[in-house]
Short mmCIF file of C-alpha atoms in Angstrom, two decimals:
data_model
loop_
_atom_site.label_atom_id
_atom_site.label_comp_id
_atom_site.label_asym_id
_atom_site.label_seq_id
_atom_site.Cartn_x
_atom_site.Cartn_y
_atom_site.Cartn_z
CA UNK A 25 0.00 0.00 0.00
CA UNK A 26 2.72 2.55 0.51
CA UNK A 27 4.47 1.48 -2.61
CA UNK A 28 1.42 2.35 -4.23
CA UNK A 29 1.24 5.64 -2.28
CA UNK A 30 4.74 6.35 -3.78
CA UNK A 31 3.67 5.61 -6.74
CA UNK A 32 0.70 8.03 -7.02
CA UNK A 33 3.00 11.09 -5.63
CA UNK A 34 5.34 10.33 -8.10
CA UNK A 35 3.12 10.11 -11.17
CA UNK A 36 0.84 13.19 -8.93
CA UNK A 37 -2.52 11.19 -9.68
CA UNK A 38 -4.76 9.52 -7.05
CA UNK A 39 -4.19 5.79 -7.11
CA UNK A 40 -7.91 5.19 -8.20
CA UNK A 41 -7.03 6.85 -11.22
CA UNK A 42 -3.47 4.48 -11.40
CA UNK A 43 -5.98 1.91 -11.68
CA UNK A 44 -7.63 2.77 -14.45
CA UNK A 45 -10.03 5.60 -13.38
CA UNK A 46 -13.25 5.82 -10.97
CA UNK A 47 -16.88 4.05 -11.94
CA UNK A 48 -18.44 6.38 -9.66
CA UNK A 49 -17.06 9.69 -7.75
CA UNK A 50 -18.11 9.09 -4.62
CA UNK A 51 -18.46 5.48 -2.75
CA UNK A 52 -21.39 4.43 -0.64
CA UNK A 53 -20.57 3.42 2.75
CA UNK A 54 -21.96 0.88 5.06
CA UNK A 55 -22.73 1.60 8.53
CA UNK A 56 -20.56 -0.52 11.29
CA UNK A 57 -21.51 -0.73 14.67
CA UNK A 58 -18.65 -2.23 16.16
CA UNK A 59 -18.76 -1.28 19.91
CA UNK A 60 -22.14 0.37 20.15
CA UNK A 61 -24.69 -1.25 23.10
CA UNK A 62 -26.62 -3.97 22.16
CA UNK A 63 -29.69 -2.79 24.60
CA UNK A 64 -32.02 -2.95 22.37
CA UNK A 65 -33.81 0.27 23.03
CA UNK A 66 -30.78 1.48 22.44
CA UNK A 67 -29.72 -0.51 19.43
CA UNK A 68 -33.17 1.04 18.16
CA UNK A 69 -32.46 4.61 18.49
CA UNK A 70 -28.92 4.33 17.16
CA UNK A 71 -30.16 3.00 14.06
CA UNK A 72 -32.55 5.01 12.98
CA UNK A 73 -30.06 7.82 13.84
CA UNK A 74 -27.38 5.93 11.44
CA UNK A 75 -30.99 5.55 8.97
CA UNK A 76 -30.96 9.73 9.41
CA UNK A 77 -27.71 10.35 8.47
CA UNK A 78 -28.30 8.38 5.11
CA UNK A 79 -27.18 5.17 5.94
CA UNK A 80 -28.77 2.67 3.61
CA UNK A 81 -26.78 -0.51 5.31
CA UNK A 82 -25.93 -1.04 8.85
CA UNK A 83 -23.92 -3.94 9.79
CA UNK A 84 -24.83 -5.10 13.99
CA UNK A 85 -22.80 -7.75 15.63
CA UNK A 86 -23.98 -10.53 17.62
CA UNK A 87 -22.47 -11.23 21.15
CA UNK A 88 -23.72 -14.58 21.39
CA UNK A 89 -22.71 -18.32 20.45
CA UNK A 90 -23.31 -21.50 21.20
CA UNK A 91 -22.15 -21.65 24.65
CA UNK A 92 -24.84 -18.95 25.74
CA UNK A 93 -27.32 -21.14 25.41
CA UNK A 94 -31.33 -20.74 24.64
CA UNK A 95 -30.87 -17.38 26.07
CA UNK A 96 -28.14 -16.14 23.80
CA UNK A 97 -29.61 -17.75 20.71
CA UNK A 98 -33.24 -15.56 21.89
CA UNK A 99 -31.04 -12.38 22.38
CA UNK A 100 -29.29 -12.85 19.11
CA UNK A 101 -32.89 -13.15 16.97
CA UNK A 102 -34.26 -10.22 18.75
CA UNK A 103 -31.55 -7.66 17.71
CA UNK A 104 -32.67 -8.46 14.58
CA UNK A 105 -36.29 -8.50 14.77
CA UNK A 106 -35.48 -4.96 16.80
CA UNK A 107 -33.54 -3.77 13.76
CA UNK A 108 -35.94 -4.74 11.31
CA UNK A 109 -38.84 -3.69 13.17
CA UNK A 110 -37.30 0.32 13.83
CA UNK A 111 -35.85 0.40 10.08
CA UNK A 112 -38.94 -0.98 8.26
CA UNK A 113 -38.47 -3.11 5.31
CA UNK A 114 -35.54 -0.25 3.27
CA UNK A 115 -32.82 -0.15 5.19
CA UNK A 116 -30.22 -3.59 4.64
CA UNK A 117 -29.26 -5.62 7.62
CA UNK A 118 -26.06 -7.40 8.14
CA UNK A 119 -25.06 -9.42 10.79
CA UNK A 120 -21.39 -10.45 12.47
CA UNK A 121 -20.57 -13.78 14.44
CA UNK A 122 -17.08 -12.69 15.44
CA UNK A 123 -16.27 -16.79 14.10
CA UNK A 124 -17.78 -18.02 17.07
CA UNK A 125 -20.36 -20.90 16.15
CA UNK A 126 -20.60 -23.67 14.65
CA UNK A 127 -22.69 -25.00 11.89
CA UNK A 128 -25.60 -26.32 13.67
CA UNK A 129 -26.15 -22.65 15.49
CA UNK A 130 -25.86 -20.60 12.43
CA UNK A 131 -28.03 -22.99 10.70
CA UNK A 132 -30.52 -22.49 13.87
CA UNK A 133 -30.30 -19.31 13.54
CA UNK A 134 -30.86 -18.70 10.07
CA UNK A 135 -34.06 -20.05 10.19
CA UNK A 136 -35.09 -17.92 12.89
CA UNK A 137 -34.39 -14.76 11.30
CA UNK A 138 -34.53 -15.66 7.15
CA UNK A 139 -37.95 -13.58 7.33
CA UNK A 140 -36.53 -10.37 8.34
CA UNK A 141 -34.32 -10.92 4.96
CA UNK A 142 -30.32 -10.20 6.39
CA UNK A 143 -28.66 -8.65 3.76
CA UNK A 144 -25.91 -10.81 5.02
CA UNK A 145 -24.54 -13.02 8.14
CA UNK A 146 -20.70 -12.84 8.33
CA UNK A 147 -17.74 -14.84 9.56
CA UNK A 148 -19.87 -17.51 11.18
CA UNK A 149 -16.90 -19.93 11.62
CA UNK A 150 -13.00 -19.77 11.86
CA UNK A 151 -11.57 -19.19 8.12
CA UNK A 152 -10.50 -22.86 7.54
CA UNK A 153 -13.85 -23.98 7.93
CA UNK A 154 -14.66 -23.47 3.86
CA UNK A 155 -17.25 -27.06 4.16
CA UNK A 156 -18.93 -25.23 6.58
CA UNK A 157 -19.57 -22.25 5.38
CA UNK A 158 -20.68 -23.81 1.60
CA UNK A 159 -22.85 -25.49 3.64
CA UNK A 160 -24.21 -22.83 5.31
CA UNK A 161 -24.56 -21.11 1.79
CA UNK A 162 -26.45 -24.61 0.46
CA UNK A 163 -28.99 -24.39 3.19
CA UNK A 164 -30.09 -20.93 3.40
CA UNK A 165 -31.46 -17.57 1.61
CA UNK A 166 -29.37 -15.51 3.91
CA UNK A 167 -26.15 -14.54 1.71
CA UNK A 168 -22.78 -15.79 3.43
CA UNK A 169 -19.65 -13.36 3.72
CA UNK A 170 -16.34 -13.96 5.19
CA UNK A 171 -12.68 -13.01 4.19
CA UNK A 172 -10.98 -10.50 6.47
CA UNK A 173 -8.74 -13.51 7.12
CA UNK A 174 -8.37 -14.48 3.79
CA UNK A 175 -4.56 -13.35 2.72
CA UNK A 176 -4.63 -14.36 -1.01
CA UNK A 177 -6.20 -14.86 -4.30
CA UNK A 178 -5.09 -18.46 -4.33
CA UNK A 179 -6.64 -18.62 -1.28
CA UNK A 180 -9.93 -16.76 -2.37
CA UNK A 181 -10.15 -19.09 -5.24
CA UNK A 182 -10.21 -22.39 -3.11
CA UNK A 183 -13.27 -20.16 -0.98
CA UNK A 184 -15.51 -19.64 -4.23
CA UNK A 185 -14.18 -22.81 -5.90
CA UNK A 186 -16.28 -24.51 -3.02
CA UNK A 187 -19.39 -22.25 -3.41
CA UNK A 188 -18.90 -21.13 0.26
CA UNK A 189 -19.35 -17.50 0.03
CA UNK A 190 -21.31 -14.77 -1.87
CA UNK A 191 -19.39 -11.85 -0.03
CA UNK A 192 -15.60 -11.64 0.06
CA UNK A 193 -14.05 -9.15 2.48
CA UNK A 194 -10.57 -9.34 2.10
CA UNK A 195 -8.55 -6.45 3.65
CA UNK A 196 -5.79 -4.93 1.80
CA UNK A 197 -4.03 -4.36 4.70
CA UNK A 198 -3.67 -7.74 5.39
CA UNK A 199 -4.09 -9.45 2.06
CA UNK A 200 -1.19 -8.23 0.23
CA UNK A 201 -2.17 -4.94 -0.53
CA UNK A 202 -3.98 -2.99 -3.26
CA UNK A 203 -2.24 -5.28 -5.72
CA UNK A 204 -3.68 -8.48 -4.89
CA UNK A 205 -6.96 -6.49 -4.08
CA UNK A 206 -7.27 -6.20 -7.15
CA UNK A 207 -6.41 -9.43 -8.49
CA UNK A 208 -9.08 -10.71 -5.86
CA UNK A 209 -11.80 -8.37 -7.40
CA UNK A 210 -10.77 -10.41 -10.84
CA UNK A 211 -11.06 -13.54 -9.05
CA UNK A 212 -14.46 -13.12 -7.66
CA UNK A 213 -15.95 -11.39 -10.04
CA UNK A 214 -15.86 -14.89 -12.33
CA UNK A 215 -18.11 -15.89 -9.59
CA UNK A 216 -20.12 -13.69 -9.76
CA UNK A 217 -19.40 -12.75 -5.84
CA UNK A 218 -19.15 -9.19 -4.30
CA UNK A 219 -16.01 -7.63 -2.96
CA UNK A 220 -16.24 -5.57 -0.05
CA UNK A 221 -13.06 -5.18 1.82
CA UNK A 222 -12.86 -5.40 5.37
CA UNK A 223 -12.55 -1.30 7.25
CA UNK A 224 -9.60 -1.13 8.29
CA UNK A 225 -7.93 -0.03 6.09
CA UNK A 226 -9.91 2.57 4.54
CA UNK A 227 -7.62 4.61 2.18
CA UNK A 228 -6.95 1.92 0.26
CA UNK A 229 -9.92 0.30 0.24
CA UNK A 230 -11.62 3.34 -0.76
CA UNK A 231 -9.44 3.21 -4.00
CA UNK A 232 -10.12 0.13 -5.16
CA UNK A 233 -13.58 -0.14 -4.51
CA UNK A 234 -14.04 3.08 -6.72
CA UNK A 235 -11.58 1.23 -9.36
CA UNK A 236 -14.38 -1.68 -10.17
CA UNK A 237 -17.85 -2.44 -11.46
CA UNK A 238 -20.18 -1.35 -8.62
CA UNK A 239 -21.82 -5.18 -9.31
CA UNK A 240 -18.14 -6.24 -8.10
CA UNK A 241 -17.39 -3.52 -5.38
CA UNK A 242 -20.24 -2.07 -4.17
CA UNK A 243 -19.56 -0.66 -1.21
CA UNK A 244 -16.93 -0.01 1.56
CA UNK A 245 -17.00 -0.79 5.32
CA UNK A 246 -16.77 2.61 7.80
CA UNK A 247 -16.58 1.79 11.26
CA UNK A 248 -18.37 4.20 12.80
CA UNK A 249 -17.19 4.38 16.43
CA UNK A 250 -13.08 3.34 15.09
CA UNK A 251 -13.02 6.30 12.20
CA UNK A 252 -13.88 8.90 14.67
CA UNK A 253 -10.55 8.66 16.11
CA UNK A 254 -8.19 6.43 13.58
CA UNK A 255 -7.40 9.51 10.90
CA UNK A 256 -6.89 11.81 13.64
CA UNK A 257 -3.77 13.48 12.58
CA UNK A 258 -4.62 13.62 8.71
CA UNK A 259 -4.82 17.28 7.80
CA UNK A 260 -8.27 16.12 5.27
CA UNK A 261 -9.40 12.72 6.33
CA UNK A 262 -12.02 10.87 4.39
CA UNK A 263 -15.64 12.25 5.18
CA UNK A 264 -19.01 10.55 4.99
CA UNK A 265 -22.28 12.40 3.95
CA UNK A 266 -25.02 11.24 3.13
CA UNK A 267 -23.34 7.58 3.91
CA UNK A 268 -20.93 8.57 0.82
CA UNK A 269 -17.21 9.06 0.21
CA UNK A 270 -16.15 11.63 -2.35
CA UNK A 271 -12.81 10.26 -4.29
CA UNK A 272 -9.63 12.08 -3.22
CA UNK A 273 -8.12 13.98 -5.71
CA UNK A 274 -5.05 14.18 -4.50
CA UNK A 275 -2.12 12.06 -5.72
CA UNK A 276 -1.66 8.75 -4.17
CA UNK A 277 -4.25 7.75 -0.98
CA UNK A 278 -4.56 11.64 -0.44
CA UNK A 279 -2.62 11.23 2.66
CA UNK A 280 -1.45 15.06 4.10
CA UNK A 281 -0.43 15.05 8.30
CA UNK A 282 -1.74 17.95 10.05
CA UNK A 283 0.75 20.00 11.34
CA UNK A 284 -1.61 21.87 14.17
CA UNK A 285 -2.01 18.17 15.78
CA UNK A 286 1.97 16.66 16.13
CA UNK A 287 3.63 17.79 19.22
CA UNK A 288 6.84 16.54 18.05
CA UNK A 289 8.62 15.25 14.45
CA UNK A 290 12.16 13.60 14.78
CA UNK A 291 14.32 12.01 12.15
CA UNK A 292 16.42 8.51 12.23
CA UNK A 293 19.81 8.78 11.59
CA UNK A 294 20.97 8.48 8.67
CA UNK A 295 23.05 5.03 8.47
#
């Protein structure tokens, strides 16, 4: 990613445009409530606040697994019922199992919930589970996405090879960068599966995202409670209105440091 950085200083074009221009000027974002209170009263009124400020996808994790019991698995099906029942029937719903269950719970739990229509259900299982989750995918309506852990397109390919997912979020901070990104996007889009990379690192997601066919990339993760804080010290950080991300014009991932918020700059020596 910083090679590609370079690269767009040196050339003084945005890296979206180094990979062979935009489909779209800005990028729709989804909604990611990482850390928020899952009270649901709560979980109620932050939604339709997210709903508000445009958001037309909200992703809600769910804090419960097998071990929890009947109890858990009742908690888990009523954030969604809460979410579906505040947002009405135009706002999409996705859902994160932090890898915690196995197949019989997510299979349990897809039934209990395919009426309220997830937009997705994510990471179910631990990443070298692939029968699993194709057999999640075989057995219900509710679309299957996993690949923040997935570091490859080789490894990608085995994923959709197996039918086992119809959302790949590979992040280019952890998948080899903006290179293999995009050889991913390529990979997937044979499939027919969507692309959209895991948040963290949002520069350079941002730019390849806005690089592909919206049918491939539609749409990039923005933590909502994480971003607040993680471009802190950039002098123009991305901004989301109206749940969209304008592209950067500015050569490579846009990146400037502001100097009103460093206290101190020191050099290594040279050697």
């Amino acid at each position: 990613n910083a090679l590609w950085d370079l690269r767009g200083r040196y050339f003084a074009a945005p890296v979206w445009r180094l990979l062979g221009g935009s489909t779209r000027s800005a990028v729709e974002a989804y909604a990611s409530c990482l850390g928020f209170s899952l009270e649901l009263e709560k979980v109620s009124e932050r939604a339709q606040e997210f709903r508000r400020q445009g958001y037309r996808y909200q992703k809600w994790f769910l804090a419960y697994g097998p071990g929890s019991g009947a109890e858990g698995m009742r908690r888990n099906v009523e954030l969604v019922r809460t979410l579906r029942e505040a947002l009405g029937d135009e706002t999409e719903l996705m859902f994160d199992a932090f890898m915690g269950w196995d197949l019989n719970y997510a299979l349990a739990w897809a039934r209990r919930v395919e009426g309220w229509r997830p937009h997705w259900i994510e990471e179910c299982f631990s990443p070298e589970k692939i029968e699993s989750f194709a057999a999640l995918r075989r057995a219900t309506a509710i679309p299957v996405a996993s690949g923040e852990h997935i570091y490859g397109r080789w490894e990608a390919h085995r994923y959709l090879s197996a039918g086992a997912l119809d959302i790949l979020q590979c992040d280019p901070e952890w998948c080899g960068g903006v290179s293999e990104l995009v050889k991913i996007c390529a990979v997937a889009s044979l499939y027919d599966v969507r692309v959209v990379p895991h948040g963290h690192a949002l520069h350079a997601a941002l730019h390849v995202v806005a690089s592909q066919p919206p049918m491939t990339c539609p749409l990039v993760e923005y933590l909502i409670l994480k971003m607040q804080y993680w471009h802190h010290f950039e002098k123009d950080p991305p901004r989301v209105e109206q749940a969209h991300i304008q592209l950067p014009q500015r050569p490579g991932f846009g990146i400037e440091l502001d100097p009103a918020k460093i206290q101190r700059q020191s050099r290594l020596p040279a050697g």
